[in-house]
C-alpha cells in the first residue's frame, strides 16, 4: 500500500466547480456539512421529509450498535414514492425510462407508462401467490422489465433478489436457495456483443435444484429470439410468458403499507468466504439514502437526462438506475449491451442521441475508452453533458483527466463516488457545486456521514494511510446478512475491539493534508475485477471442485484496464499433468461455475504452494510473484525453495 500512497501524494491538481455550475447547483452552500455534522438526525429528518409517508415516523434513529433502525414507526411504499406521486403532477407524461437495446430497438416509458406496468406486474405477482415478505428472484438482461419487476415487488412488499445476468446457473441456484425465492423472473435471452445470452436456458439448469420456486415468469425479449437458440421449452404450469400474464392484469394494484424497517431487497455480494452474502436493505432508510444522494451528488434537475451505465444486477443499478433517480422524478437512460457494439462509440452515440446531461460510469470503462482513442467520442456532440460520475473502483488520475478532457471537455465537474453494496448509497464523494476536486480522490464524506482512518489497533490517523471506518450509522446501511446476523456482526463491526459502533468496509485509504480521502482498494481477500467484487475463496472453491485440482490459491494482480485481474496458483492431483488444454479447461470451468467475470486470467501449475509452518498459504508472496515484484520476507516459510521455483516457473510461463 505504501507505494500507492506515495504515488498519489504527487497529485496536487485541484478543480473548483465552474462558477455557472456552482451558482445553479443544489446544494451550493458549504455550510451544509457543518449543519449536518452538528445534528445528523435533524439533517436526515430534513431529507426524509422529501418522501411521501403513509404514517409519519416517531423517531429518526434507534442505534443499538451494531444494529440500527431508521425512521422508527414510519410507514410508506417505495413504488408510491417512485411513481404515484409523480403521476399526480405534470411529470405524468415525462419520460421515466429511455431504453435502447443492443440491436438498436428503442422504448420510452413515461412515468404514467411505468406506473401502469408496475401496478399490473404487482397484480401478476399477487395472482401467482406472492405475498408481503416473500422473495422473488430476478435474472434479466438490462431491459425495462427489470425495473418494472423490482418496483412491482416493492409495490406488494415482496423482497427482490436481483441476480446479475452474467452469473452462471450454479450461482443463480445458490442465491435462489439461500433466500428461498418463490418466483423467478427471467427472459428468453438478452443481447451482448451481438450474441444472445441464454438466460432462460441457464435458469432451467438452476431450476433443477431450486425446490422453493413455484413459478417462473419469462419475458419475451424479442420475438426474433427463437426457442432452441436461447431456451428449450416453456414448462406447462410452472413457466408463464410475461406478456400473457400482463395482458389481463388490472391496472390498479393497492400498494402494500410497509414499515420503515421492512425489507425492500436482498442483493448478494462476495465476501472472504466461498459463500456470497445476501445484503439486506430495508424500505425507508434505503430510499432516503438513494433519493438524497441522487439529488445532491448528481444535482438532479427537472430537465436532466441521467445515464447510469451499471447493470441492475449490481447495487449501482439498483440505487442509481432505478430507485434514486425515479424517487426524484428524473429521466433515466437504460442501455442493454456492450460499449463497443457495433462500434467503439456506442456510448457517445447514445449520449448524443438522447441528450444525456449526466453520465455515471466505471473506471474500467473509462480506461477502455482511453485505449480505444479520443477520436471515438470526438465524432459526437457531447455538449449537453454537464456532470460526470465514476464508481466501483479507484480511478487513476490519468483516467480521471482523460474523462475530464475528452468526455467533459474540461467543462463538467467529475464526482468520484465511493460506496458499496452494503452502504446502499454513495458515502464519500464531492458535491459538484461545492467541492474542489482532485484527480483520483473521492474527497470527503457527504453531509450526514462520518469516516475515519484507523490503524489496526484503533488509533486514529490524521494524514497518511490506514483502514477506512465509518463512525456513524446512516439510513441506507445494510441491516444484516440474510440468514446470518452473526456474520454481519463479525464482518462489519468486529474489526476494532471495544468499538462495536465502527463499521469496517474492508477498504484501505489514505487521507491528505486537505482531509481528502483516497481509496486504495480492498484489504481483505476480495478482488475488484473491472469494478466487480469477487472473493478469492469463491474462485478457489470452484477450482478445487475440478477433479484435476488438489489445491488452489487465488490472488489479484494489477491490470491496466480491469484494475485487477485474477491469478490462480494450482497444484494437481496425482496422475494429472499440466498442459495448455488443462489450463484452458480450468479457466472455462471457473467461468461455468461462477460466471465469466470470475474466469482467471493466469493459471500457474506448481508442485507446491508457499506455506507458513502452520500451513497457511502466503498470499502476499503469490501476489509478489503474480505482479513480477521482488519477493518480500520469506523467512516464515516452511520451505523457502518452493516460492523461488514458483517465481521462476511463473516468469517462464509468462514469456
Ligand atoms: O473497494 C471499494 C470499491 O468497490 C467496493 C464495493 O464494491 P460493490 O459492493 O460491488 O459496490 C460497487 C459500487 C458501489 C468498495 O469496497 N469502490 C467502489 N467505489 C469506489 C471504490 N474504490 C475506489 N473508489 C471508488 N469510487
mmCIF file with all atom_site columns, C-alpha atoms in Angstrom, residues 352-463:
data_model
loop_
_atom_site.group_PDB
_atom_site.id
_atom_site.type_symbol
_atom_site.label_atom_id
_atom_site.label_alt_id
_atom_site.label_comp_id
_atom_site.label_asym_id
_atom_site.label_entity_id
_atom_site.label_seq_id
_atom_site.pdbx_PDB_ins_code
_atom_site.Cartn_x
_atom_site.Cartn_y
_atom_site.Cartn_z
_atom_site.occupancy
_atom_site.B_iso_or_equiv
_atom_site.pdbx_formal_charge
_atom_site.auth_seq_id
_atom_site.auth_comp_id
_atom_site.auth_asym_id
_atom_site.auth_atom_id
_atom_site.pdbx_PDB_model_num
ATOM 1   C CA . UNK A 1 352 ? -25.699 12.459 -28.263 1.00 0.00 ? 352 UNK A CA 1
ATOM 2   C CA . UNK A 1 353 ? -28.935 10.830 -29.397 1.00 0.00 ? 353 UNK A CA 1
ATOM 3   C CA . UNK A 1 354 ? -30.761 11.127 -26.070 1.00 0.00 ? 354 UNK A CA 1
ATOM 4   C CA . UNK A 1 355 ? -29.152 14.368 -24.941 1.00 0.00 ? 355 UNK A CA 1
ATOM 5   C CA . UNK A 1 356 ? -27.621 12.818 -21.835 1.00 0.00 ? 356 UNK A CA 1
ATOM 6   C CA . UNK A 1 357 ? -26.737 15.521 -19.304 1.00 0.00 ? 357 UNK A CA 1
ATOM 7   C CA . UNK A 1 358 ? -25.288 13.362 -16.505 1.00 0.00 ? 358 UNK A CA 1
ATOM 8   C CA . UNK A 1 359 ? -23.183 10.276 -17.152 1.00 0.00 ? 359 UNK A CA 1
ATOM 9   C CA . UNK A 1 360 ? -22.273 7.847  -14.363 1.00 0.00 ? 360 UNK A CA 1
ATOM 10  C CA . UNK A 1 361 ? -19.890 5.039  -15.315 1.00 0.00 ? 361 UNK A CA 1
ATOM 11  C CA . UNK A 1 362 ? -16.922 2.973  -14.108 1.00 0.00 ? 362 UNK A CA 1
ATOM 12  C CA . UNK A 1 363 ? -13.151 3.476  -14.285 1.00 0.00 ? 363 UNK A CA 1
ATOM 13  C CA . UNK A 1 364 ? -12.751 0.177  -16.178 1.00 0.00 ? 364 UNK A CA 1
ATOM 14  C CA . UNK A 1 365 ? -14.949 1.553  -18.947 1.00 0.00 ? 365 UNK A CA 1
ATOM 15  C CA . UNK A 1 366 ? -13.103 4.879  -18.940 1.00 0.00 ? 366 UNK A CA 1
ATOM 16  C CA . UNK A 1 367 ? -9.747  3.099  -19.258 1.00 0.00 ? 367 UNK A CA 1
ATOM 17  C CA . UNK A 1 368 ? -11.103 1.072  -22.183 1.00 0.00 ? 368 UNK A CA 1
ATOM 18  C CA . UNK A 1 369 ? -12.332 4.285  -23.879 1.00 0.00 ? 369 UNK A CA 1
ATOM 19  C CA . UNK A 1 370 ? -8.891  5.775  -23.351 1.00 0.00 ? 370 UNK A CA 1
ATOM 20  C CA . UNK A 1 371 ? -7.278  2.803  -25.019 1.00 0.00 ? 371 UNK A CA 1
ATOM 21  C CA . UNK A 1 372 ? -9.682  2.898  -27.962 1.00 0.00 ? 372 UNK A CA 1
ATOM 22  C CA . UNK A 1 373 ? -8.831  6.558  -28.537 1.00 0.00 ? 373 UNK A CA 1
ATOM 23  C CA . UNK A 1 374 ? -10.297 10.048 -28.222 1.00 0.00 ? 374 UNK A CA 1
ATOM 24  C CA . UNK A 1 375 ? -11.407 10.056 -31.867 1.00 0.00 ? 375 UNK A CA 1
ATOM 25  C CA . UNK A 1 376 ? -14.435 7.910  -30.924 1.00 0.00 ? 376 UNK A CA 1
ATOM 26  C CA . UNK A 1 377 ? -16.066 10.429 -28.557 1.00 0.00 ? 377 UNK A CA 1
ATOM 27  C CA . UNK A 1 378 ? -14.861 13.267 -30.813 1.00 0.00 ? 378 UNK A CA 1
ATOM 28  C CA . UNK A 1 379 ? -17.259 12.048 -33.514 1.00 0.00 ? 379 UNK A CA 1
ATOM 29  C CA . UNK A 1 380 ? -20.241 13.012 -31.362 1.00 0.00 ? 380 UNK A CA 1
ATOM 30  C CA . UNK A 1 381 ? -21.810 16.132 -29.929 1.00 0.00 ? 381 UNK A CA 1
ATOM 31  C CA . UNK A 1 382 ? -21.399 15.756 -26.175 1.00 0.00 ? 382 UNK A CA 1
ATOM 32  C CA . UNK A 1 383 ? -22.182 19.374 -25.412 1.00 0.00 ? 383 UNK A CA 1
ATOM 33  C CA . UNK A 1 384 ? -25.280 18.575 -23.362 1.00 0.00 ? 384 UNK A CA 1
ATOM 34  C CA . UNK A 1 385 ? -23.240 16.698 -20.761 1.00 0.00 ? 385 UNK A CA 1
ATOM 35  C CA . UNK A 1 386 ? -22.857 18.798 -17.623 1.00 0.00 ? 386 UNK A CA 1
ATOM 36  C CA . UNK A 1 387 ? -21.720 16.347 -14.953 1.00 0.00 ? 387 UNK A CA 1
ATOM 37  C CA . UNK A 1 388 ? -19.691 13.129 -14.943 1.00 0.00 ? 388 UNK A CA 1
ATOM 38  C CA . UNK A 1 389 ? -19.519 10.422 -12.314 1.00 0.00 ? 389 UNK A CA 1
ATOM 39  C CA . UNK A 1 390 ? -17.259 7.469  -11.564 1.00 0.00 ? 390 UNK A CA 1
ATOM 40  C CA . UNK A 1 391 ? -17.909 4.453  -9.363  1.00 0.00 ? 391 UNK A CA 1
ATOM 41  C CA . UNK A 1 392 ? -16.809 0.955  -8.456  1.00 0.00 ? 392 UNK A CA 1
ATOM 42  C CA . UNK A 1 393 ? -13.026 1.105  -8.213  1.00 0.00 ? 393 UNK A CA 1
ATOM 43  C CA . UNK A 1 394 ? -10.251 3.573  -7.641  1.00 0.00 ? 394 UNK A CA 1
ATOM 44  C CA . UNK A 1 395 ? -9.904  5.841  -10.673 1.00 0.00 ? 395 UNK A CA 1
ATOM 45  C CA . UNK A 1 396 ? -6.306  6.581  -11.551 1.00 0.00 ? 396 UNK A CA 1
ATOM 46  C CA . UNK A 1 397 ? -5.562  10.294 -12.089 1.00 0.00 ? 397 UNK A CA 1
ATOM 47  C CA . UNK A 1 398 ? -4.660  9.675  -15.734 1.00 0.00 ? 398 UNK A CA 1
ATOM 48  C CA . UNK A 1 399 ? -8.094  8.173  -16.497 1.00 0.00 ? 399 UNK A CA 1
ATOM 49  C CA . UNK A 1 400 ? -9.773  10.921 -14.469 1.00 0.00 ? 400 UNK A CA 1
ATOM 50  C CA . UNK A 1 401 ? -8.007  13.609 -16.567 1.00 0.00 ? 401 UNK A CA 1
ATOM 51  C CA . UNK A 1 402 ? -8.891  11.837 -19.818 1.00 0.00 ? 402 UNK A CA 1
ATOM 52  C CA . UNK A 1 403 ? -12.548 11.648 -18.752 1.00 0.00 ? 403 UNK A CA 1
ATOM 53  C CA . UNK A 1 404 ? -12.496 15.332 -17.870 1.00 0.00 ? 404 UNK A CA 1
ATOM 54  C CA . UNK A 1 405 ? -10.873 16.397 -21.130 1.00 0.00 ? 405 UNK A CA 1
ATOM 55  C CA . UNK A 1 406 ? -12.362 14.103 -23.783 1.00 0.00 ? 406 UNK A CA 1
ATOM 56  C CA . UNK A 1 407 ? -15.835 13.490 -22.391 1.00 0.00 ? 407 UNK A CA 1
ATOM 57  C CA . UNK A 1 408 ? -16.404 16.524 -20.179 1.00 0.00 ? 408 UNK A CA 1
ATOM 58  C CA . UNK A 1 409 ? -14.460 18.920 -22.441 1.00 0.00 ? 409 UNK A CA 1
ATOM 59  C CA . UNK A 1 410 ? -12.937 20.483 -19.322 1.00 0.00 ? 410 UNK A CA 1
ATOM 60  C CA . UNK A 1 411 ? -16.364 21.857 -18.538 1.00 0.00 ? 411 UNK A CA 1
ATOM 61  C CA . UNK A 1 412 ? -18.087 19.166 -16.472 1.00 0.00 ? 412 UNK A CA 1
ATOM 62  C CA . UNK A 1 413 ? -17.287 18.526 -12.814 1.00 0.00 ? 413 UNK A CA 1
ATOM 63  C CA . UNK A 1 414 ? -16.426 14.904 -12.007 1.00 0.00 ? 414 UNK A CA 1
ATOM 64  C CA . UNK A 1 415 ? -17.821 13.140 -8.962  1.00 0.00 ? 415 UNK A CA 1
ATOM 65  C CA . UNK A 1 416 ? -15.760 10.102 -7.926  1.00 0.00 ? 416 UNK A CA 1
ATOM 66  C CA . UNK A 1 417 ? -18.203 8.291  -5.669  1.00 0.00 ? 417 UNK A CA 1
ATOM 67  C CA . UNK A 1 418 ? -17.101 5.714  -3.110  1.00 0.00 ? 418 UNK A CA 1
ATOM 68  C CA . UNK A 1 419 ? -19.661 3.335  -1.665  1.00 0.00 ? 419 UNK A CA 1
ATOM 69  C CA . UNK A 1 420 ? -20.581 -0.357 -1.525  1.00 0.00 ? 420 UNK A CA 1
ATOM 70  C CA . UNK A 1 421 ? -23.442 -2.833 -1.813  1.00 0.00 ? 421 UNK A CA 1
ATOM 71  C CA . UNK A 1 422 ? -23.523 -2.648 1.966   1.00 0.00 ? 422 UNK A CA 1
ATOM 72  C CA . UNK A 1 423 ? -23.739 1.136  2.220   1.00 0.00 ? 423 UNK A CA 1
ATOM 73  C CA . UNK A 1 424 ? -26.727 1.214  -0.167  1.00 0.00 ? 424 UNK A CA 1
ATOM 74  C CA . UNK A 1 425 ? -25.888 4.665  -1.464  1.00 0.00 ? 425 UNK A CA 1
ATOM 75  C CA . UNK A 1 426 ? -22.932 6.986  -2.011  1.00 0.00 ? 426 UNK A CA 1
ATOM 76  C CA . UNK A 1 427 ? -20.899 7.789  1.108   1.00 0.00 ? 427 UNK A CA 1
ATOM 77  C CA . UNK A 1 428 ? -17.695 9.568  0.074   1.00 0.00 ? 428 UNK A CA 1
ATOM 78  C CA . UNK A 1 429 ? -17.970 11.915 -2.900  1.00 0.00 ? 429 UNK A CA 1
ATOM 79  C CA . UNK A 1 430 ? -17.657 15.519 -3.930  1.00 0.00 ? 430 UNK A CA 1
ATOM 80  C CA . UNK A 1 431 ? -20.765 17.699 -4.066  1.00 0.00 ? 431 UNK A CA 1
ATOM 81  C CA . UNK A 1 432 ? -20.344 19.103 -7.574  1.00 0.00 ? 432 UNK A CA 1
ATOM 82  C CA . UNK A 1 433 ? -21.406 22.653 -6.715  1.00 0.00 ? 433 UNK A CA 1
ATOM 83  C CA . UNK A 1 434 ? -19.246 22.878 -3.603  1.00 0.00 ? 434 UNK A CA 1
ATOM 84  C CA . UNK A 1 435 ? -16.209 20.612 -3.622  1.00 0.00 ? 435 UNK A CA 1
ATOM 85  C CA . UNK A 1 436 ? -12.907 21.360 -5.346  1.00 0.00 ? 436 UNK A CA 1
ATOM 86  C CA . UNK A 1 437 ? -11.972 18.002 -6.904  1.00 0.00 ? 437 UNK A CA 1
ATOM 87  C CA . UNK A 1 438 ? -8.591  16.327 -7.290  1.00 0.00 ? 438 UNK A CA 1
ATOM 88  C CA . UNK A 1 439 ? -7.964  13.538 -9.833  1.00 0.00 ? 439 UNK A CA 1
ATOM 89  C CA . UNK A 1 440 ? -8.037  10.196 -8.020  1.00 0.00 ? 440 UNK A CA 1
ATOM 90  C CA . UNK A 1 441 ? -9.660  11.326 -4.769  1.00 0.00 ? 441 UNK A CA 1
ATOM 91  C CA . UNK A 1 442 ? -13.283 10.672 -3.780  1.00 0.00 ? 442 UNK A CA 1
ATOM 92  C CA . UNK A 1 443 ? -12.738 13.719 -1.495  1.00 0.00 ? 443 UNK A CA 1
ATOM 93  C CA . UNK A 1 444 ? -14.846 13.773 1.687   1.00 0.00 ? 444 UNK A CA 1
ATOM 94  C CA . UNK A 1 445 ? -17.863 12.054 3.266   1.00 0.00 ? 445 UNK A CA 1
ATOM 95  C CA . UNK A 1 446 ? -21.210 13.519 2.232   1.00 0.00 ? 446 UNK A CA 1
ATOM 96  C CA . UNK A 1 447 ? -23.197 15.559 4.766   1.00 0.00 ? 447 UNK A CA 1
ATOM 97  C CA . UNK A 1 448 ? -24.620 13.305 7.462   1.00 0.00 ? 448 UNK A CA 1
ATOM 98  C CA . UNK A 1 449 ? -21.774 10.772 7.155   1.00 0.00 ? 449 UNK A CA 1
ATOM 99  C CA . UNK A 1 450 ? -18.610 10.433 9.134   1.00 0.00 ? 450 UNK A CA 1
ATOM 100 C CA . UNK A 1 451 ? -15.482 8.494  8.142   1.00 0.00 ? 451 UNK A CA 1
ATOM 101 C CA . UNK A 1 452 ? -12.152 7.945  9.792   1.00 0.00 ? 452 UNK A CA 1
ATOM 102 C CA . UNK A 1 453 ? -8.808  6.338  9.070   1.00 0.00 ? 453 UNK A CA 1
ATOM 103 C CA . UNK A 1 454 ? -7.626  3.942  11.707  1.00 0.00 ? 454 UNK A CA 1
ATOM 104 C CA . UNK A 1 455 ? -4.702  1.691  12.483  1.00 0.00 ? 455 UNK A CA 1
ATOM 105 C CA . UNK A 1 456 ? -5.496  -1.959 13.181  1.00 0.00 ? 456 UNK A CA 1
ATOM 106 C CA . UNK A 1 457 ? -5.263  -1.143 16.904  1.00 0.00 ? 457 UNK A CA 1
ATOM 107 C CA . UNK A 1 458 ? -7.935  1.530  16.572  1.00 0.00 ? 458 UNK A CA 1
ATOM 108 C CA . UNK A 1 459 ? -5.735  4.610  16.878  1.00 0.00 ? 459 UNK A CA 1
ATOM 109 C CA . UNK A 1 460 ? -6.684  7.379  14.518  1.00 0.00 ? 460 UNK A CA 1
ATOM 110 C CA . UNK A 1 461 ? -4.594  8.570  11.594  1.00 0.00 ? 461 UNK A CA 1
ATOM 111 C CA . UNK A 1 462 ? -4.692  12.211 10.619  1.00 0.00 ? 462 UNK A CA 1
ATOM 112 C CA . UNK A 1 463 ? -2.669  12.342 7.410   1.00 0.00 ? 463 UNK A CA 1
#
